[in-house]
C-alpha positions as MATLAB code, in Angstrom:
seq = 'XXXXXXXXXXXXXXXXXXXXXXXXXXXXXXXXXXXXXXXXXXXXXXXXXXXXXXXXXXXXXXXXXXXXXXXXXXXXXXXXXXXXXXXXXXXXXXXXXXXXX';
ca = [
     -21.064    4.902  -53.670;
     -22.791    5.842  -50.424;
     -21.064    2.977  -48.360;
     -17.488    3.799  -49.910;
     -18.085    7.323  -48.794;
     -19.100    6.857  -45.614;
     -16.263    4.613  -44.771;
     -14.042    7.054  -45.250;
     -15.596    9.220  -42.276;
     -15.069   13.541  -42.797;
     -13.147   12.896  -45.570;
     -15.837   11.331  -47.013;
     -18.771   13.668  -46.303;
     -16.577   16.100  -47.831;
     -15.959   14.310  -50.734;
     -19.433   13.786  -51.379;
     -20.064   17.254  -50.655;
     -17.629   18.595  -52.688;
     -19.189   16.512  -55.812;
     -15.247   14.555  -55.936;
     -15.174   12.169  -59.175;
     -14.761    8.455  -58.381;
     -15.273    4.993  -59.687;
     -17.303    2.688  -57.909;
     -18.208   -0.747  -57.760;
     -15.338   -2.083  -59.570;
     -15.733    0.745  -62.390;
     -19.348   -0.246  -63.016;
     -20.424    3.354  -62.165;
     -18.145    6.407  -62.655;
     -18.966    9.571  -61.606;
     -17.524   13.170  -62.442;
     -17.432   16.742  -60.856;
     -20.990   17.603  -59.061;
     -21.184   13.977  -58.881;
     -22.315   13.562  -62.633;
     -22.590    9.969  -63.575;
     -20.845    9.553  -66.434;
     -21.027    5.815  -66.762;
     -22.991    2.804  -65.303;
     -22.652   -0.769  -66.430;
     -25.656   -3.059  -65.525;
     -26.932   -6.114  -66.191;
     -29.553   -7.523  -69.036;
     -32.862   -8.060  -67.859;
     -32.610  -11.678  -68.848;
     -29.340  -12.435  -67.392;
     -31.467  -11.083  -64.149;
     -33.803  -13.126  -64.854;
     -31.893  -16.219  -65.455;
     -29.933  -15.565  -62.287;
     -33.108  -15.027  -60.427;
     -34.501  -18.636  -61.312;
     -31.217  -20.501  -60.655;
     -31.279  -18.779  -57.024;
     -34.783  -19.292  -56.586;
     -34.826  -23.137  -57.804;
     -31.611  -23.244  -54.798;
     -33.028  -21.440  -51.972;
     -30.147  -18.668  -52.694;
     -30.111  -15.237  -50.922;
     -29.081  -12.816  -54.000;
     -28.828   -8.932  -53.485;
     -28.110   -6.518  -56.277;
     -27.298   -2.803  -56.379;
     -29.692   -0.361  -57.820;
     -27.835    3.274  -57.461;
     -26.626    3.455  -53.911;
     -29.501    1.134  -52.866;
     -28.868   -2.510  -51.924;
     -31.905   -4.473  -52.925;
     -33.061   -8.269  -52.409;
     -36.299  -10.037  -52.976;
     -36.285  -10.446  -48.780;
     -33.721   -9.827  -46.091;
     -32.646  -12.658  -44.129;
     -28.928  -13.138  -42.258;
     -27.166  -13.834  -45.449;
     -28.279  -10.065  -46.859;
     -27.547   -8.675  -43.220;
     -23.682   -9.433  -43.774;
     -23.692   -5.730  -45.909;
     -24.571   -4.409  -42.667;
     -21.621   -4.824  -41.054;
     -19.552   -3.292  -44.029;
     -20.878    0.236  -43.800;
     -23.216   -0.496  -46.926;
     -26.788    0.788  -47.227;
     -29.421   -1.729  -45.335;
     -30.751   -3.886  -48.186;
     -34.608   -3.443  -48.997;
     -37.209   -6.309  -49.692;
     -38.495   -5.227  -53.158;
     -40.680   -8.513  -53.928;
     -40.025  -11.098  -56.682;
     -37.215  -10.589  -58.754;
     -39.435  -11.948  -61.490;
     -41.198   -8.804  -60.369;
     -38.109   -6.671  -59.519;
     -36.247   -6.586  -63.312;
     -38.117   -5.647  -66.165;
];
């Protein structure tokens, strides 16, 4: 939500100031007035999980978003690409055998 807003410029920081309603990240979170969430779609821990091993096993860069965070087990120049799109800076969080519960 943060880098959709802020890609918008003033419009945006009014937006968000303003609380607008919007749907982000393909309708997996949608928010109200005041900036309410009113819905969030995430993943099962074990589908995490899963995903995590087959990336691991590969030598596979994988980010995920957690709220307006971008997170990733460590950054390297595959997770710097969200840079350059205005999104938040991904964070190194550890293991995601670690990272889901």
């Amino acid at each position: 939500r943060r880098g959709a807003l802020e890609v918008l410029g003033p419009l945006g920081k009014r937006l968000d100031a303003e609380g607008a309603p919007g749907v982000y990240l393909q309708g997996l979170q949608v928010f109200g007035r005041g900036g309410r969430l009113l819905y969030e779609q995430t993943l099962a821990p074990k589908l995490v999980k899963t995903v995590s091993s087959f990336a691991c096993e590969r030598g596979i860069s994988i980010v995920a978003y957690s709220g307006d965070d971008i997170i990733c087990e460590t950054t390297d120049e595959w997770t710097d690409v969200f840079l350059q799109y205005n999104e938040a800076t991904p964070e190194s969080r550890g293991s995601w055998r670690e990272i889901a519960p």
